[in-house]
Short mmCIF file of C-alpha atoms in Angstrom, two decimals:
data_model
loop_
_atom_site.label_atom_id
_atom_site.label_comp_id
_atom_site.label_asym_id
_atom_site.label_seq_id
_atom_site.Cartn_x
_atom_site.Cartn_y
_atom_site.Cartn_z
CA MET A 884 -9.72 36.99 29.75
CA PRO A 885 -7.30 34.31 30.59
CA LEU A 886 -11.19 32.38 31.42
CA SER A 887 -11.88 33.44 27.36
CA LEU A 888 -7.53 32.09 26.40
CA HIS A 889 -8.13 28.85 28.75
CA SER A 890 -11.61 28.20 27.16
CA ALA A 891 -10.23 28.78 23.83
CA PHE A 892 -7.21 26.76 24.29
CA PHE A 893 -9.66 24.07 25.36
CA ILE A 894 -12.36 24.12 22.91
CA CYS A 895 -8.62 23.64 20.18
CA ASN A 896 -7.48 21.24 22.07
CA LYS A 897 -11.09 18.78 21.72
CA GLU A 898 -10.57 19.74 18.02
CA MET A 899 -7.45 18.08 17.74
CA ILE A 900 -8.21 15.32 19.61
CA PRO A 901 -9.83 13.49 16.36
CA LEU A 902 -7.43 14.78 14.43
CA ARG A 903 -4.06 13.19 16.61
CA LYS A 904 -6.06 9.79 16.90
CA TYR A 905 -6.72 9.86 12.34
CA ILE A 906 -2.77 10.54 12.13
CA LEU A 907 -1.85 6.87 14.91
CA LYS A 908 -4.56 5.25 13.65
CA ARG A 909 -3.57 5.70 9.88
CA LEU A 910 -0.20 5.20 10.79
CA LEU A 911 -0.62 2.44 12.66
CA ILE A 912 -2.02 0.57 8.92
CA SER A 913 0.42 1.82 7.08
CA VAL A 914 2.25 -0.35 9.14
CA VAL A 915 0.59 -2.96 9.05
CA THR A 916 0.29 -2.60 5.71
CA ILE A 917 4.48 -3.12 5.53
CA TRP A 918 4.44 -5.31 7.33
CA LEU A 919 2.25 -7.62 5.66
CA ILE A 920 3.68 -6.64 2.68
CA VAL A 921 6.98 -7.66 3.79
CA THR A 922 5.60 -11.31 5.16
CA ALA A 923 3.46 -12.02 1.62
CA CYS A 924 6.49 -11.29 -0.57
CA PHE A 925 8.73 -13.42 1.79
CA PHE A 926 6.68 -16.58 1.69
CA LEU A 927 5.43 -16.10 -1.56
CA LEU A 928 9.19 -15.77 -3.10
CA ARG A 929 10.42 -18.51 -1.64
CA LEU A 930 7.66 -20.93 -2.78
CA LEU A 931 8.16 -20.97 -6.41
CA PRO A 932 10.37 -23.56 -7.90
CA GLY A 933 14.56 -22.85 -7.90
CA ASN A 934 17.08 -21.41 -6.22
CA PRO A 935 18.82 -18.14 -7.49
CA PHE A 936 21.45 -20.60 -8.32
CA ALA A 937 19.93 -23.31 -10.65
CA SER A 938 20.85 -21.39 -13.86
CA THR A 939 24.36 -21.85 -13.56
CA THR A 940 25.12 -25.46 -15.11
CA LEU A 941 28.55 -24.98 -14.19
CA MET A 942 28.22 -25.07 -10.59
CA THR A 943 28.64 -28.52 -8.84
CA GLN A 944 26.74 -29.75 -5.45
CA ASP A 945 29.44 -28.68 -3.43
CA THR A 946 29.68 -25.23 -5.47
CA LEU A 947 25.56 -25.26 -4.52
CA ASP A 948 25.81 -25.28 -0.95
CA ARG A 949 28.65 -23.12 -0.49
CA MET A 950 26.51 -20.69 -2.00
CA MET A 951 23.77 -21.86 0.07
CA ALA A 952 25.23 -21.27 3.45
CA TYR A 953 26.62 -18.34 3.11
CA TYR A 954 23.29 -16.63 1.69
CA GLY A 955 21.73 -17.75 4.21
CA LEU A 956 19.02 -19.45 2.51
CA ASP A 957 20.12 -22.91 4.35
CA ARG A 958 18.42 -22.10 7.51
CA PRO A 959 14.38 -22.69 7.93
CA LEU A 960 12.75 -21.01 6.63
CA TRP A 961 11.13 -19.18 9.73
CA GLU A 962 14.96 -18.18 10.64
CA GLN A 963 15.78 -16.71 8.00
CA TYR A 964 12.05 -14.64 8.09
CA VAL A 965 13.56 -13.41 11.36
CA THR A 966 16.82 -12.41 9.96
CA TYR A 967 15.69 -10.14 6.69
CA LEU A 968 13.64 -9.18 9.44
CA LYS A 969 15.83 -7.44 12.11
CA ASN A 970 18.53 -6.75 8.83
CA LEU A 971 15.25 -4.33 7.25
CA LEU A 972 14.48 -3.06 10.92
CA HIS A 973 17.82 -1.22 9.85
CA GLY A 974 17.50 -0.29 6.59
CA ASP A 975 19.70 -3.53 4.96
CA PHE A 976 18.41 -5.02 2.14
CA GLY A 977 21.10 -6.67 1.94
CA TYR A 978 23.21 -8.58 -1.46
CA SER A 979 22.24 -9.43 -4.34
CA LEU A 980 22.01 -13.19 -5.00
CA LYS A 981 22.96 -12.48 -8.91
CA TYR A 982 25.46 -9.59 -9.84
CA ALA A 983 28.27 -10.29 -6.46
CA GLY A 984 29.01 -7.83 -4.60
CA ARG A 985 26.74 -5.39 -5.25
CA SER A 986 24.04 -4.17 -2.45
CA VAL A 987 20.13 -3.73 -2.80
CA ASN A 988 21.17 -0.38 -1.41
CA TYR A 989 23.54 0.56 -4.10
CA VAL A 990 20.70 -0.13 -6.87
CA ILE A 991 18.55 1.30 -5.88
CA ALA A 992 20.84 5.04 -4.83
CA THR A 993 21.85 4.99 -8.89
CA THR A 994 18.45 3.58 -10.52
CA PHE A 995 15.97 5.59 -8.15
CA PRO A 996 16.75 9.36 -9.31
CA ILE A 997 16.64 8.26 -13.03
CA SER A 998 13.50 6.82 -12.42
CA ALA A 999 12.20 9.37 -10.13
CA GLN A 1000 12.93 11.99 -12.61
CA LEU A 1001 10.85 10.60 -15.34
CA GLY A 1002 8.39 9.79 -13.23
CA LEU A 1003 7.67 13.12 -12.11
CA GLN A 1004 8.49 14.51 -15.64
CA ALA A 1005 5.90 12.42 -16.42
CA LEU A 1006 3.61 13.98 -13.55
CA THR A 1007 4.12 17.29 -14.54
CA PHE A 1008 2.90 17.15 -18.04
CA GLY A 1009 0.48 14.77 -17.59
CA ILE A 1010 -1.44 15.47 -14.80
CA PRO A 1011 -2.30 18.82 -16.15
CA MET A 1012 -2.78 18.34 -20.12
CA GLY A 1013 -5.16 15.60 -18.71
CA LEU A 1014 -7.21 17.65 -17.28
CA LEU A 1015 -7.25 20.57 -19.50
CA LEU A 1016 -8.24 17.62 -21.58
CA GLY A 1017 -11.02 16.23 -19.98
CA ILE A 1018 -12.38 20.26 -19.36
CA ILE A 1019 -11.34 21.35 -22.77
CA ALA A 1020 -14.18 17.32 -24.15
CA ALA A 1021 -17.15 18.74 -20.48
CA LYS A 1022 -17.49 22.15 -21.97
CA ARG A 1023 -17.59 21.78 -25.62
CA ARG A 1024 -19.83 18.00 -25.56
CA GLY A 1025 -20.94 16.92 -28.91
CA HIS A 1026 -18.47 19.29 -31.10
CA ALA A 1027 -15.05 18.26 -32.97
CA SER A 1028 -13.10 18.66 -30.39
CA ASP A 1029 -14.94 17.00 -27.50
CA ARG A 1030 -14.33 13.88 -30.36
CA ALA A 1031 -10.72 14.61 -30.72
CA ILE A 1032 -10.17 13.81 -27.39
CA ASN A 1033 -12.15 11.05 -26.64
CA VAL A 1034 -10.81 9.68 -30.26
CA PHE A 1035 -7.23 10.11 -28.75
CA ILE A 1036 -8.08 8.23 -25.79
CA ILE A 1037 -9.38 6.27 -26.81
CA VAL A 1038 -6.27 5.27 -28.74
CA CYS A 1039 -4.38 6.29 -26.04
CA THR A 1040 -5.76 3.90 -23.52
CA ALA A 1041 -6.09 0.29 -26.89
CA VAL A 1042 -2.84 1.04 -27.96
CA PRO A 1043 -0.05 -1.06 -25.99
CA THR A 1044 2.38 1.40 -24.87
CA PHE A 1045 5.37 0.19 -26.76
CA ILE A 1046 3.86 0.38 -30.11
CA ILE A 1047 3.27 4.67 -29.11
CA ALA A 1048 7.10 4.11 -28.56
CA ALA A 1049 7.75 3.33 -31.69
CA LEU A 1050 6.11 4.49 -33.48
CA LEU A 1051 7.24 8.38 -31.68
CA GLN A 1052 10.97 7.03 -32.45
CA TYR A 1053 9.96 6.00 -35.68
CA LEU A 1054 8.19 9.22 -36.60
CA LEU A 1055 10.51 12.10 -34.61
CA SER A 1056 13.95 11.31 -34.28
CA VAL A 1057 14.75 8.31 -37.27
CA LYS A 1058 12.39 10.75 -40.11
CA LEU A 1059 12.39 14.06 -38.66
CA GLY A 1060 15.40 14.01 -36.33
CA LEU A 1061 14.05 16.12 -34.05
CA LEU A 1062 15.01 14.34 -30.58
CA PRO A 1063 17.76 11.68 -30.31
CA VAL A 1064 16.22 8.20 -30.20
CA ALA A 1065 17.43 6.50 -26.70
CA GLN A 1066 19.73 6.88 -24.12
CA TRP A 1067 19.59 9.57 -21.19
CA LYS A 1068 22.85 11.86 -21.40
CA SER A 1069 20.76 14.95 -20.96
CA PHE A 1070 17.19 17.00 -21.31
CA LYS A 1071 16.66 16.25 -24.87
CA HIS A 1072 16.95 12.58 -24.14
CA THR A 1073 14.36 13.01 -21.55
CA ILE A 1074 11.64 14.46 -23.29
CA LEU A 1075 10.73 10.92 -26.06
CA PRO A 1076 10.46 8.46 -23.23
CA THR A 1077 8.54 11.15 -20.87
CA LEU A 1078 5.96 11.98 -23.60
CA CYS A 1079 5.49 8.02 -23.98
CA LEU A 1080 4.76 7.60 -20.05
CA SER A 1081 2.50 10.48 -20.09
CA LEU A 1082 -0.13 9.42 -22.06
CA GLY A 1083 -1.78 6.73 -19.82
CA THR A 1084 -1.94 9.34 -16.86
CA VAL A 1085 -3.32 11.94 -20.06
CA SER A 1086 -5.83 9.80 -21.26
CA GLY A 1087 -7.31 8.80 -17.92
CA TYR A 1088 -7.12 12.07 -16.47
CA ALA A 1089 -8.64 13.67 -19.26
CA ARG A 1090 -11.34 10.81 -19.76
CA SER A 1091 -12.06 10.54 -15.96
CA MET A 1092 -12.67 14.79 -15.28
CA ARG A 1093 -14.52 14.77 -18.21
CA THR A 1094 -16.44 12.48 -16.81
CA LEU A 1095 -17.09 14.67 -12.99
CA MET A 1096 -17.61 18.03 -15.18
CA LEU A 1097 -20.78 16.31 -16.00
CA GLU A 1098 -22.02 15.03 -13.51
CA VAL A 1099 -20.83 18.29 -11.67
CA ASP A 1100 -22.71 20.51 -14.56
CA ARG A 1101 -25.93 18.74 -13.51
CA GLN A 1102 -25.69 19.84 -9.53
CA ASP A 1103 -28.68 22.36 -8.18
CA TYR A 1104 -25.94 24.96 -6.81
CA LEU A 1105 -24.53 24.93 -10.52
CA LYS A 1106 -27.76 26.02 -11.85
CA THR A 1107 -28.62 28.40 -8.62
CA ALA A 1108 -25.07 29.87 -8.96
CA LYS A 1109 -25.93 30.27 -13.08
CA ALA A 1110 -29.59 31.49 -11.92
CA LYS A 1111 -27.44 34.19 -10.12
CA GLY A 1112 -26.27 35.60 -13.02
CA LEU A 1113 -22.67 34.48 -12.19
CA GLY A 1114 -20.26 34.33 -14.78
CA ASN A 1115 -18.81 31.54 -16.77
CA VAL A 1116 -15.14 31.69 -15.85
CA ARG A 1117 -16.69 31.81 -12.55
CA ILE A 1118 -18.60 28.85 -12.37
CA VAL A 1119 -16.05 26.78 -14.29
CA VAL A 1120 -13.11 27.59 -12.89
CA PHE A 1121 -14.16 28.47 -8.61
CA HIS A 1122 -16.90 25.76 -8.08
CA GLN A 1123 -16.92 23.11 -11.70
CA ILE A 1124 -13.44 22.85 -11.27
CA ARG A 1125 -13.63 23.29 -8.20
CA ASN A 1126 -15.71 20.01 -7.10
CA ALA A 1127 -15.79 17.87 -10.04
CA ILE A 1128 -11.22 17.84 -9.21
CA ILE A 1129 -11.63 16.42 -5.31
CA PRO A 1130 -12.76 12.74 -6.62
CA MET A 1131 -9.38 12.58 -8.32
CA ILE A 1132 -7.38 13.52 -5.03
CA THR A 1133 -7.56 9.42 -4.21
CA GLY A 1134 -5.54 8.35 -6.78
CA ILE A 1135 -3.00 11.39 -6.64
CA GLY A 1136 -0.63 9.06 -4.27
CA THR A 1137 -1.20 6.31 -6.33
CA GLU A 1138 -0.20 7.53 -8.62
CA ILE A 1139 3.02 9.34 -8.27
CA ALA A 1140 4.65 5.91 -6.36
CA GLY A 1141 3.83 4.05 -9.50
CA MET A 1142 5.28 7.05 -11.70
CA LEU A 1143 8.63 7.36 -9.34
CA MET A 1144 8.95 3.43 -9.94
CA GLY A 1145 9.82 4.28 -13.42
CA SER A 1146 8.13 1.88 -16.16
CA TYR A 1147 10.06 -1.43 -17.34
CA VAL A 1148 8.72 -1.30 -21.13
CA ILE A 1149 9.81 2.94 -21.39
CA GLU A 1150 13.26 2.19 -19.84
CA LYS A 1151 13.96 -0.87 -22.02
CA ILE A 1152 12.37 1.10 -25.65
CA PHE A 1153 14.04 4.39 -24.35
CA SER A 1154 17.53 2.25 -22.91
CA ILE A 1155 16.97 4.25 -19.42
CA PRO A 1156 19.46 2.66 -16.44
CA GLY A 1157 16.00 2.40 -13.88
CA MET A 1158 14.34 0.80 -11.63
CA GLY A 1159 12.63 -1.09 -14.03
CA ALA A 1160 14.92 -3.28 -15.85
CA TYR A 1161 16.37 -5.11 -12.05
CA PHE A 1162 13.33 -5.30 -11.17
CA VAL A 1163 12.07 -7.79 -14.16
CA THR A 1164 15.81 -9.41 -14.42
CA SER A 1165 15.31 -10.46 -10.28
CA ILE A 1166 11.90 -11.75 -10.29
CA GLN A 1167 13.83 -14.02 -13.86
CA GLY A 1168 16.19 -15.37 -11.50
CA LEU A 1169 14.58 -15.67 -8.47
CA ASP A 1170 16.88 -12.90 -7.09
CA TYR A 1171 14.76 -12.57 -3.79
CA THR A 1172 16.56 -10.34 -1.92
CA MET A 1173 16.72 -7.81 -4.84
CA VAL A 1174 13.63 -8.69 -5.69
CA MET A 1175 11.89 -8.10 -1.45
CA GLY A 1176 14.57 -5.08 -2.13
CA LEU A 1177 12.42 -3.48 -5.01
CA VAL A 1178 9.26 -4.57 -3.60
CA ILE A 1179 9.12 -2.79 0.03
CA PHE A 1180 10.75 0.32 -0.82
CA GLN A 1181 8.01 0.42 -3.87
CA ALA A 1182 5.86 -0.30 -1.23
CA VAL A 1183 7.01 2.31 1.37
CA ILE A 1184 6.24 5.24 -1.05
CA VAL A 1185 2.80 4.14 -1.80
CA VAL A 1186 1.68 3.89 2.39
CA ALA A 1187 3.63 6.75 2.49
CA ALA A 1188 1.55 8.59 -0.80
CA ASN A 1189 -1.24 7.29 -0.21
CA PHE A 1190 -1.28 8.30 4.24
CA ILE A 1191 0.05 11.95 3.20
CA VAL A 1192 -3.31 12.49 0.90
CA ASP A 1193 -5.15 10.42 3.87
CA LEU A 1194 -3.77 12.84 6.10
CA LEU A 1195 -5.23 15.62 3.81
CA TYR A 1196 -8.49 14.89 3.64
CA GLY A 1197 -8.40 14.15 6.92
CA VAL A 1198 -7.42 17.89 7.48
CA VAL A 1199 -9.68 19.26 5.02
CA ASP A 1200 -13.29 17.53 5.87
CA PRO A 1201 -13.55 16.50 9.42
CA ARG A 1202 -16.25 14.05 8.98
CA ILE A 1203 -13.53 11.20 7.00
CA ARG A 1204 -11.52 11.43 10.82
CA VAL A 1205 -15.54 9.66 12.05
CA ALA A 1206 -14.90 6.55 9.72
#
């Protein structure tokens, strides 16, 4: 008995070693990726012409020099880079160069929950709806429902988001009075921007799911399941949908991360106080610290989401750990 327990422990430990190596490898890749993003963003921003205070026409040269010295922008570039990395390791993104006395950490803490709520609501509605429409289109291929869904996908893909948002505001808010036009005060105010933001997700997942469902339908194992006399519902749910949805997992991490950061267009149209407006205005005003903080924050979310997806793949399919 002790021998069998020892053997079982040895086998389990032997199987866990590749998994640990896989996790450490992916973790190292994630850390290096974030460092490369920080480095590239830092130096690329400094290559842009002008400075954060150039738009202030009333500022004298002496005042400009003092402002540059106050924020450390007069120091050598390598020294600024090292200082920024040290602060970053302590979780300090610094203070905005445009919004006096406002730290980047404060901006992220106050705006990210709003953008995240909007993004999560859009994903919660968009992904299931897109998968459902893709399944219906694939199972009703060539019928009126399939053509209608394809038209919907084309419209959502071709027409810009701001046009769709304006049309929905006019129809649902101005003409019918069903929903508020803008603002972010209650759940009712979130319905219309959530719907507009989710349309791209719905159309994208519907198109992908339809294609993958039709591709799986031609596989031999599905023909075998039909030959065995399995019910149509069981074949669709446990064979067709299950195998068609696997390739779509890779894009979910990036999709979630992108949605959590919000959308500048949607936030602008519906007057939502999210991160999108800060991101655009900080780029236009060369607000180095704000741009860096928002980019790094988004990069960490994207890398973390992809890291989790990679781990799930490694657990589900051990063959991936060899790669």
